Short mmCIF file of C-alpha atoms and ligand atoms in Angstrom, two decimals:
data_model
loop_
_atom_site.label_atom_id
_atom_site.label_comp_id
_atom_site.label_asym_id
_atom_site.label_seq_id
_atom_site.Cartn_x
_atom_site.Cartn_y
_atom_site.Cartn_z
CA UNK A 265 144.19 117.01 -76.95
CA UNK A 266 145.02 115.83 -80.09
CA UNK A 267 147.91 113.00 -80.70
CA UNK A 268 150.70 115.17 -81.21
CA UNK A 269 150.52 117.76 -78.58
CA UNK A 270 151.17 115.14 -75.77
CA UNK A 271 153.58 116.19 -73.42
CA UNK A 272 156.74 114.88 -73.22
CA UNK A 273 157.71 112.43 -70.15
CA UNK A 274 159.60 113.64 -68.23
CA UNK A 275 162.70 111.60 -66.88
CA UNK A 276 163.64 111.40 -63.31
CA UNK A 277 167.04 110.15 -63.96
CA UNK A 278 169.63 108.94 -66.37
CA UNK A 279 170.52 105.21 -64.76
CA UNK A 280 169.65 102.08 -66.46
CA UNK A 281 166.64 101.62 -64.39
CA UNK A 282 165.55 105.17 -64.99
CA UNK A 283 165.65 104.82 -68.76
CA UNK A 284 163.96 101.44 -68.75
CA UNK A 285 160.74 102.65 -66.74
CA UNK A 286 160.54 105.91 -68.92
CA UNK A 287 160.93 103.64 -72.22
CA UNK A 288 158.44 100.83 -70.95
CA UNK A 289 155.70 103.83 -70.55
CA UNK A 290 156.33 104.35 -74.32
CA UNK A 291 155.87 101.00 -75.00
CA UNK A 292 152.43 100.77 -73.51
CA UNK A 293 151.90 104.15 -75.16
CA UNK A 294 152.65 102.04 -78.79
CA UNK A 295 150.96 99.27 -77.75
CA UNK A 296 147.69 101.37 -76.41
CA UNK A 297 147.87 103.13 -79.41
CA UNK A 298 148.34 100.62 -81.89
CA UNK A 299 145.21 98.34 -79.91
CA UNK A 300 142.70 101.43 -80.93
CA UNK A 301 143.85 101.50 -84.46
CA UNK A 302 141.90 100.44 -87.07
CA UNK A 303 143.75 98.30 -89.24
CA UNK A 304 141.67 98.45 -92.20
CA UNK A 305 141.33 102.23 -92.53
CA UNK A 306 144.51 103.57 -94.72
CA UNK A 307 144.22 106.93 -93.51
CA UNK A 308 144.33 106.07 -89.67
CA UNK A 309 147.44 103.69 -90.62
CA UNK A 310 149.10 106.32 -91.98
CA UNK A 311 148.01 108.89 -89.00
CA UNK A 312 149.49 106.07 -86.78
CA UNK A 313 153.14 106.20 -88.72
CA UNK A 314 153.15 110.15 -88.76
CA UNK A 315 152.25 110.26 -84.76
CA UNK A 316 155.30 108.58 -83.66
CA UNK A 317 157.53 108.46 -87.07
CA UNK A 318 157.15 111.50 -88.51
CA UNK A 319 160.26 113.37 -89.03
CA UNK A 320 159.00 116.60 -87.69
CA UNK A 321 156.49 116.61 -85.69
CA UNK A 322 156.26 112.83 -84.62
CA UNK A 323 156.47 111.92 -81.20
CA UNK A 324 160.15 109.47 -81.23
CA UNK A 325 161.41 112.59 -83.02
CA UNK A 326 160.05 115.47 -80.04
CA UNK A 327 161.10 112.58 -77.26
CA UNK A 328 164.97 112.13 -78.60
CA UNK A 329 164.96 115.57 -79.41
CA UNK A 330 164.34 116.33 -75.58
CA UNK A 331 165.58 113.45 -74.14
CA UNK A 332 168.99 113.79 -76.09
CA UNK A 333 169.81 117.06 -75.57
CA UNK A 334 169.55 117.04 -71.75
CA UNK A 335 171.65 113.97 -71.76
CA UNK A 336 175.19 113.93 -70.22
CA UNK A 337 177.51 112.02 -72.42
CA UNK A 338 178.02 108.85 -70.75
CA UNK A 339 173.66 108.56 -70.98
CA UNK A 340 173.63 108.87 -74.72
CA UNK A 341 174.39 105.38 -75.63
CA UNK A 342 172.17 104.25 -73.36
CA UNK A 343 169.26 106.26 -74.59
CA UNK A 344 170.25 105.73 -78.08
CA UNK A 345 169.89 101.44 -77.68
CA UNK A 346 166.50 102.43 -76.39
CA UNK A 347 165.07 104.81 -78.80
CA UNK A 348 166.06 101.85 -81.77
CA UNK A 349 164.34 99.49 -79.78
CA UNK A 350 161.02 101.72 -79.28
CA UNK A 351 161.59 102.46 -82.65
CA UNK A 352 161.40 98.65 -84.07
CA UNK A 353 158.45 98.46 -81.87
CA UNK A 354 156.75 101.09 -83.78
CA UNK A 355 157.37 99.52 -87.07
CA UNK A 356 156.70 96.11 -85.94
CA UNK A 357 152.92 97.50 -84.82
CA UNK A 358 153.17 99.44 -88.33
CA UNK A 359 154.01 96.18 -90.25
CA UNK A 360 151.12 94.36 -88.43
CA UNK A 361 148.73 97.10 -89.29
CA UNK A 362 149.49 97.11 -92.95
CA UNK A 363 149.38 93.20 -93.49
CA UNK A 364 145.92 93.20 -92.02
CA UNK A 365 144.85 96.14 -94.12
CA UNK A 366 145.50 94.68 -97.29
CA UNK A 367 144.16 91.70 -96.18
CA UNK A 368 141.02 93.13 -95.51
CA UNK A 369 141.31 94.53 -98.98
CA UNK A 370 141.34 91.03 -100.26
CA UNK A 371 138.48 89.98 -98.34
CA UNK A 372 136.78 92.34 -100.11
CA UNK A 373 137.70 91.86 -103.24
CA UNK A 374 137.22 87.80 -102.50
CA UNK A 375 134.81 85.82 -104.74
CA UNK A 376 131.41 84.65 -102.53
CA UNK A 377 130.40 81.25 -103.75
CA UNK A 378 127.11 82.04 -102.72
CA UNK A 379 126.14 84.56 -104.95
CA UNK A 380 124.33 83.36 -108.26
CA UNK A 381 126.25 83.40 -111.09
CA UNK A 382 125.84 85.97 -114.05
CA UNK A 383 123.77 84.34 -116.51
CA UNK A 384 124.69 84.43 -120.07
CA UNK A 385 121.98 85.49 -122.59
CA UNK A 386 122.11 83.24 -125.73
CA UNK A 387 122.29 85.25 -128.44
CA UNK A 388 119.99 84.84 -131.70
CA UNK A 389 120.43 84.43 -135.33
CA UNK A 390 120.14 87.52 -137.38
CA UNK A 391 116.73 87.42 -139.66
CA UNK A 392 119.31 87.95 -142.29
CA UNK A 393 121.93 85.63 -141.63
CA UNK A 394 119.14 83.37 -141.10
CA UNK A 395 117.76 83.78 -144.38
CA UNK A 396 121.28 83.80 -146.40
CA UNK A 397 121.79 80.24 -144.63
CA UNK A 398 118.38 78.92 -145.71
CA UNK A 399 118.41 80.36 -149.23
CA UNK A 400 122.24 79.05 -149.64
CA UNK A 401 121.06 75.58 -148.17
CA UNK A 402 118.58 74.70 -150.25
CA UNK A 403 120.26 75.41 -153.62
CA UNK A 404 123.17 73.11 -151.57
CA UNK A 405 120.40 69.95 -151.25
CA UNK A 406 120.12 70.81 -155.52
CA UNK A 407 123.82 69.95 -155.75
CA UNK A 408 125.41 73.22 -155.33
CA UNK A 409 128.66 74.52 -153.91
CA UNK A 410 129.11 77.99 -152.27
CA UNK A 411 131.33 80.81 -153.29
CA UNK A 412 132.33 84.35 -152.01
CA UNK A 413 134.23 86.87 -153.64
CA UNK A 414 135.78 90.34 -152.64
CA UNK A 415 133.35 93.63 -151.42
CA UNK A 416 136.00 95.85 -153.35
CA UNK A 417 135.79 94.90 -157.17
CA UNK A 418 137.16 96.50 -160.03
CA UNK A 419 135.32 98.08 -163.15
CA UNK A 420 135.95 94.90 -165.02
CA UNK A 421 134.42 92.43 -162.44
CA UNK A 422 131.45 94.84 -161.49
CA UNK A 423 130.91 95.84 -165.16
CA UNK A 424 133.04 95.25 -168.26
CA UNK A 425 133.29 90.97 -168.26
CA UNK A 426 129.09 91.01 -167.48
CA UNK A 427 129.06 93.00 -171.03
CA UNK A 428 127.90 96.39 -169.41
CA UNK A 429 129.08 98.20 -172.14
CA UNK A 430 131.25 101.58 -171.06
CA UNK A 431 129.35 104.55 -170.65
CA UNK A 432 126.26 102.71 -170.89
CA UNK A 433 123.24 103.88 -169.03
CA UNK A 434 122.77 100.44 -167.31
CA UNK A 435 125.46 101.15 -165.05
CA UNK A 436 123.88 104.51 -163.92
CA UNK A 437 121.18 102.10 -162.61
CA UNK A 438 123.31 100.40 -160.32
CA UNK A 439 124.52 104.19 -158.89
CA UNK A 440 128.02 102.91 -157.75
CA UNK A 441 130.11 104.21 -154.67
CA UNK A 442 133.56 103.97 -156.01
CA UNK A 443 136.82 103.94 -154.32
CA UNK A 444 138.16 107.51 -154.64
CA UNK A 445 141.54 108.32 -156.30
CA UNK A 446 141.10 105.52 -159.23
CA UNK A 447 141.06 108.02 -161.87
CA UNK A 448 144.50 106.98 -163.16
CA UNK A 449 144.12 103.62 -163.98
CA UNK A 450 142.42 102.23 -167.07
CA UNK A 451 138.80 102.02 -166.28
CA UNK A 452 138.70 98.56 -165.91
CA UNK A 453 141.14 98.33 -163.09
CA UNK A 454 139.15 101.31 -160.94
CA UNK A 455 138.49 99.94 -158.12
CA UNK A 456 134.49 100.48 -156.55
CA UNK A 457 132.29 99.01 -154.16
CA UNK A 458 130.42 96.15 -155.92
CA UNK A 459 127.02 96.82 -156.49
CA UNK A 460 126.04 93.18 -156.93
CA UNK A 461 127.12 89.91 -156.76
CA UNK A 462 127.62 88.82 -160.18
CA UNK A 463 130.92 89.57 -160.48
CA UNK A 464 131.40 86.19 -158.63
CA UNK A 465 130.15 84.59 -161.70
CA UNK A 466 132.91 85.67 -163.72
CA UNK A 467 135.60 85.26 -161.18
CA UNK A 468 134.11 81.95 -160.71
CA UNK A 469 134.30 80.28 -163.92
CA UNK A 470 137.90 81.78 -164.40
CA UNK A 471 138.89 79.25 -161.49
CA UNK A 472 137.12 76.89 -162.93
CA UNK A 473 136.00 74.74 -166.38
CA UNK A 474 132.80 73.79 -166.68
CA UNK A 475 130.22 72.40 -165.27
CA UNK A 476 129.63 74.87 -162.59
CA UNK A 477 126.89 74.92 -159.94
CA UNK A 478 127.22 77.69 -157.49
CA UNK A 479 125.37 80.12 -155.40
CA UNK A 480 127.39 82.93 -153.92
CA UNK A 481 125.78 85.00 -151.15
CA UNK A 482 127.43 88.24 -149.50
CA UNK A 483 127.13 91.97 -149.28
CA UNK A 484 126.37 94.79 -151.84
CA UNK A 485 127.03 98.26 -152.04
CA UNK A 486 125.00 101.30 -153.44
CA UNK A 487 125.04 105.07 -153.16
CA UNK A 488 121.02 104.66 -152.71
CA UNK A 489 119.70 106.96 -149.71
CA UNK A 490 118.33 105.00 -146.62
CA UNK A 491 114.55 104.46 -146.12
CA UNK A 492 112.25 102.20 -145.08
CA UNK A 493 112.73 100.07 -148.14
CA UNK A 494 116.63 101.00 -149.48
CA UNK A 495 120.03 100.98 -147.39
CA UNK A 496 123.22 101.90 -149.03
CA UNK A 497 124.66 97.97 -147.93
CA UNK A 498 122.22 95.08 -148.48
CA UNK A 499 122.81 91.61 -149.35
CA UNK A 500 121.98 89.21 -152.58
CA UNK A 501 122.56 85.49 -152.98
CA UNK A 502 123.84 85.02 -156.79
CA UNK A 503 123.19 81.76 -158.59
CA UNK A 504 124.56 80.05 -162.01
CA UNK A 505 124.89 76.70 -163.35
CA UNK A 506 126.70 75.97 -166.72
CA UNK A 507 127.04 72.85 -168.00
CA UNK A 508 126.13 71.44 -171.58
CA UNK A 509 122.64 71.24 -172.50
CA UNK A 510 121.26 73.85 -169.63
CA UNK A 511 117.75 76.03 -170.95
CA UNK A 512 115.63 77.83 -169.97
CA UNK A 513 113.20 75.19 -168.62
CA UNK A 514 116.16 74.37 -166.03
CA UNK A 515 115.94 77.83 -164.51
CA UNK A 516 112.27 77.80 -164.20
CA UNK A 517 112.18 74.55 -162.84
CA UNK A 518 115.12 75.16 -160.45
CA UNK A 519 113.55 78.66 -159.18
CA UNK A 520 109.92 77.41 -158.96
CA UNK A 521 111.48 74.48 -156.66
CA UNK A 522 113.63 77.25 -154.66
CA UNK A 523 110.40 79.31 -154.33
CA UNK A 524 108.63 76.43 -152.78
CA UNK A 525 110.96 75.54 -150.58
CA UNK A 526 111.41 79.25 -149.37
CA UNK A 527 107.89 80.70 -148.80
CA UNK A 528 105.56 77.15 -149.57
CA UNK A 529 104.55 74.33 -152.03
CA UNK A 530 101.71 76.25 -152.44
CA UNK A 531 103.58 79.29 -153.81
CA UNK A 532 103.63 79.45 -157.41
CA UNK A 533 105.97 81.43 -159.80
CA UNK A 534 105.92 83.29 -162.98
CA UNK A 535 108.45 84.81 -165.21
CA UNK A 536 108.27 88.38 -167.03
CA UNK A 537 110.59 89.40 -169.61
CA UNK A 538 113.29 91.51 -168.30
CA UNK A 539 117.07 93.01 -169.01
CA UNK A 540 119.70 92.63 -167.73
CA UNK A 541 123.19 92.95 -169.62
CA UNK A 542 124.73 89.55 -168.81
CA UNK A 543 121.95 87.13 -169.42
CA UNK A 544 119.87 86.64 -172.58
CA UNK A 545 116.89 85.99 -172.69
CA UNK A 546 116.30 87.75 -168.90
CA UNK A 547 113.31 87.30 -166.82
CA UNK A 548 112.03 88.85 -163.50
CA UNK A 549 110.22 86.54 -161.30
CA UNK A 550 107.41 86.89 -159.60
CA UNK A 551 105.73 84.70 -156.72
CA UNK A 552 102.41 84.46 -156.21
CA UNK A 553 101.91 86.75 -152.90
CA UNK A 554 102.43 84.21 -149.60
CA UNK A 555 100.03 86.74 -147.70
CA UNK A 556 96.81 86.32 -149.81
CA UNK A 557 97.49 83.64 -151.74
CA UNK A 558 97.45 85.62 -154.67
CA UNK A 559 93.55 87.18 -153.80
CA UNK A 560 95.17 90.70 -153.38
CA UNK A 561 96.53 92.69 -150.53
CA UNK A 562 98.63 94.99 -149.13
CA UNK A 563 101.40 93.71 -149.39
CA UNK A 564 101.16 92.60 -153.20
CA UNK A 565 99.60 96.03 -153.76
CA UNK A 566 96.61 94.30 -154.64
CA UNK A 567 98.26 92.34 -157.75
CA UNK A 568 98.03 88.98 -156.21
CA UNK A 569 102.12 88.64 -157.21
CA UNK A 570 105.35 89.57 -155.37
CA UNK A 571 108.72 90.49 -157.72
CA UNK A 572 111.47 88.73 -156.28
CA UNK A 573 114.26 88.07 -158.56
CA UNK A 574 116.39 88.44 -161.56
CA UNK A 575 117.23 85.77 -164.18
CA UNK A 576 118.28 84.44 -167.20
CA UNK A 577 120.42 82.73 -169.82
CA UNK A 578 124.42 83.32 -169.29
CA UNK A 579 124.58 85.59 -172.45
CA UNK A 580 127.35 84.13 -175.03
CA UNK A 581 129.19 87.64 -174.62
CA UNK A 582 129.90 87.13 -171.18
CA UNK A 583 131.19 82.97 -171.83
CA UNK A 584 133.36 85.53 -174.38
CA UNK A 585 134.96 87.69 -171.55
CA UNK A 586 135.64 84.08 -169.44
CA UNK A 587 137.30 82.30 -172.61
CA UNK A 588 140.29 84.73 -172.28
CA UNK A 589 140.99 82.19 -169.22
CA UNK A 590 139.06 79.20 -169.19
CA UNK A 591 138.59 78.36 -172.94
CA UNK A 592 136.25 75.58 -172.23
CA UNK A 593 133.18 78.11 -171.81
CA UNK A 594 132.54 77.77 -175.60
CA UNK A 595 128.62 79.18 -175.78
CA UNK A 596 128.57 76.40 -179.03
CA UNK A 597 128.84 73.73 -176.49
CA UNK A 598 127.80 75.00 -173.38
CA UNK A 599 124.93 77.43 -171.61
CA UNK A 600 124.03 78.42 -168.98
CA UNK A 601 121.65 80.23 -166.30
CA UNK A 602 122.14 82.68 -163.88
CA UNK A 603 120.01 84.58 -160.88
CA UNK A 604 119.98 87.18 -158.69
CA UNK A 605 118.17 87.59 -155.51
CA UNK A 606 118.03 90.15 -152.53
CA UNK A 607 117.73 88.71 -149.11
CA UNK A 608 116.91 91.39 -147.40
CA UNK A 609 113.60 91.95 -149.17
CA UNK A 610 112.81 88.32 -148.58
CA UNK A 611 113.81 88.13 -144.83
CA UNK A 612 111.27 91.21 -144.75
CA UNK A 613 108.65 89.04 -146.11
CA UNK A 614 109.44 85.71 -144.33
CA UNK A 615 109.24 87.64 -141.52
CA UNK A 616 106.84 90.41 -141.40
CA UNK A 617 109.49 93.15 -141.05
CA UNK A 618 108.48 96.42 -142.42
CA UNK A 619 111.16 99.08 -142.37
CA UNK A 620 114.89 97.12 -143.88
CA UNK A 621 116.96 99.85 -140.98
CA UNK A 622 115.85 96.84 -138.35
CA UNK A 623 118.18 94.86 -140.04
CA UNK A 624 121.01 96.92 -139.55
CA UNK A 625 120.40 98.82 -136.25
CA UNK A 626 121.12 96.21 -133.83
CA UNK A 627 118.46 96.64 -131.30
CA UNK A 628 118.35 93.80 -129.14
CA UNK A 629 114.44 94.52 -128.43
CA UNK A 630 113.92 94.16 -132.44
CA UNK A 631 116.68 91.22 -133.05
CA UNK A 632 115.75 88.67 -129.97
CA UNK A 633 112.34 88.10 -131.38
CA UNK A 634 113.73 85.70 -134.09
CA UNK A 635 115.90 83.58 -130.93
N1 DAH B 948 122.82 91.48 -160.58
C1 DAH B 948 121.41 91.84 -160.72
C2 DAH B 948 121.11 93.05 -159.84
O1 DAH B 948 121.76 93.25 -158.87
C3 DAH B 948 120.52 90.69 -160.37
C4 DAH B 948 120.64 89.59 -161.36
C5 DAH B 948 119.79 89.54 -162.44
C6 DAH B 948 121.57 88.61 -161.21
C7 DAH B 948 119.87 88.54 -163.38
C8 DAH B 948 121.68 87.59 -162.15
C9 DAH B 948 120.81 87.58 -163.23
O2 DAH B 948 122.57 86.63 -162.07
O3 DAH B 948 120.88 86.58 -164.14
O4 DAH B 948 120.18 93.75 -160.12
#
C-alpha cells in the first residue's frame, strides 16, 4: 500500500469528542510519518508535503473532501477549526524537515580543519626573463639606466631616423609584419611591428640631451617561420651610450666586460667588421665558445667562436635625424656607440636549451627546471 491509497477514517460521530479522537489519529499519523522521514533527502521532503498537502491527491485534501461533505451544517465549523489545526501541524513537521535539510547541506559543504591544506607550487623564473634581468643588470652596475619603448612602431622609428634608406634592401632583411590598412599614410607614419629594438635609441635621445647611457630590453617581431632556431616574437636587449669623447675602444672594452660577466672571465671576445645602417664603423662580435673553450665543438661548429652581437659607432646620419629635436646631438662634438643583442639565443646557450619553441610553449615539465 503505497502512501496515498490509505483509506479514509472513518468517523463515528459528529460531537466534539468524536472529532477530537478522529483528528488526534491524524496527528499521530503526521507525527509517525514525519519520525520516518528523512530529513536530509529533498525528494522524500517533498514526497512528505505532496502526501498530506497536495491539492489533489493529498491526504488533508481526500479527508475534508469526505469528511466535509457528509457533514451536517452545524459540524462544519467544528471540522473546519480542526482541519487548520492538522493542517499547521503538517507544515510545522514540513518546516522542521526543511531547516534540517539545508542544514545538512551546510555540513557538507563545511570546511574540515583537519584536512591538509592545498599547497601552493612556487613558481619559477622564465630562462628568458631570467636572462633579460641579468643582461639589463650588469650594464646597470656600468652606470646605466633602463628604457622601453612601444611593440607597435612606425616606419620612421623602425626604419627612416636609423638611416635605412626607403626601398632599400636592408629592410627586406628584417622581413617586417606590418599593421594592415597603413597604406594611406606617408610611409613614415605606417605603423608595423618593430623588428628590433633600436628604435628606442632614437626615441630615446629625443627625450633626452646628451650624455646618454641606456640599455633597453623588450620584444621583437618578425614574419620569420618557427623552427628550432627562429620564432616570429623573440627578444633583444639594445644598448647606446653618447657622450663626448666615446670610440670605439669604449665599446670593445664595455662588451668584452659584459661578455665576462655573462658567460666567464675566461671568455674572450673579438670583433668582425659588419653593417648595419645606423652605426659606422659596425662590428659583429664573437665570443670565444663557453663549451670548448674555443678547442672546437658542436656547438661552435667547430670554429672555436660563438656570434653573439651587433655593434658599432652611432653613425652621424642618425645624430642628424635626432637634431630635428634635441639639437645637442651635434656628431662634431659628440659620438657614440650602440649594440644589439638577442636573448633568446643566449638564454639557449647559458642554459643548454636546444630548440627556442621551449621558450614560448609554457610547459611546466620544461620551465620548472630553472626554479
Ligand atoms: N638592430 C640590429 C638587429 O636587430 C642589432 C644591432 C646591431 C643593434 C648594431 C645595434 C647595433 O644597436 O649597433 O639586427
Amino acid at each position: 500500500m503505497t502512501m496515498s491509497d490509505q483509506p479514509i477514517p472513518s468517523l463515528t460521530g459528529w460531537t466534539e469528542a468524536e472529532l477530537d479522537a478522529a483528528f488526534a489519529a491524524l496527528m499521530r499519523e503526521v507525527e509517525s510519518s514525519a519520525a520516518a522521514l528523512d530529513a536530509t533527502s529533498a525528494e522524500a521532503v517533498e514526497a512528505f508535503r505532496l502526501h498530506w498537502l497536495g491539492r489533489k491527491q493529498g491526504r488533508l485534501k481526500a479527508v475534508s473532501d469526505a469528511w466535509l461533505k457528509a457533514a451536517p451544517v452545524e459540524a462544519k465549523k467544528l471540522l473546519g477549526q480542526r482541519f487548520n489545526a492538522l493542517k499547521a501541524q503538517v507544515e510545522a513537521r514540513l518546516d522542521d524537515a526543511s531547516s534540517a535539510s539545508s542544514a545538512s547541506a551546510l555540513d557538507a559543504e563545511a570546511i574540515d580543519i583537519t584536512l591538509p591544506g592545498r599547497a601552493r607550487r612556487l613558481g619559477a623564473e622564465h630562462p628568458l626573463i631570467k636572462t633579460l634581468n641579468e643582461i639589463v643588470s650588469i650594464f646597470q652596475r656600468m652606470g646605466y639606466s633602463v628604457g622601453v619603448g612601444p611593440e607597435v612602431e612606425t616606419d620612421y622609428y623602425n626604419f627612416e631616423s636609423l638611416n635605412f634608406p626607403p626601398n632599400h634592401p636592408a629592410r627586406d632583411t628584417q622581413d617586417t609584419l606590418v599593421v594592415a590598412q597603413q597604406e594611406r599614410k606617408p610611409l613614415r607614419d605606417r605603423l608595423l611591428m618593430r623588428t628590433h629594438t633600436s628604435p628606442v635609441q632614437i626615441r630615446t635621445m629625443e627625450q633626452q640631451p646628451p650624455p646618454v647611457r641606456i640599455v633597453i630590453p623588450g620584444k621583437v617581431h618578425r614574419n620569420d617561420a618557427a623552427d628550432a632556431t627562429h620564432s616570429p616574437i623573440f627578444h633583444q636587449v639594445e644598448g647606446l651610450c653618447v657622450d663626448t669623447n666615446i670610440t670605439f675602444s669604449d665599446l670593445k672594452g664595455t662588451l668584452d666586460h659584459a661578455m665576462k660577466e655573462l658567460f666567464g672571465t675566461s671568455v674572450k671576445t673579438r670583433f668582425f667588421p659588419s653593417f648595419f645602417p645606423f652605426t659606422e664603423p659596425s662590428a659583429d662580435v664573437q665570443i670565444s665558445c663557453p663549451f670548448c673553450g674555443g678547442k672546437g665543438c658542436r656547438k661552435c661548429k667547430h670554429s672555436g667562436w660563438i656570434e653573439l652581437l651587433g655593434c658599432g659607432m652611432v653613425d652621424p646620419a642618425v645624430f642628424g635625424f635626432v637634431q630635428q629635436k634635441q639639437p645637442g646631438y651635434d656628431p662634431k662634438k659628440i659620438s657614440g656607440f650602440a649594440f644589439g643583442m638577442g636573448v633568446d639565443r643566449i638564454a639557449m646557450m647559458k642554459y643548454g636549451i636546444s630548440d627556442i619553441g621551449l621558450l614560448y610553449g609554457g610547459d611546466q615539465r620544461f620551465l620548472e627546471q630553472f626554479g
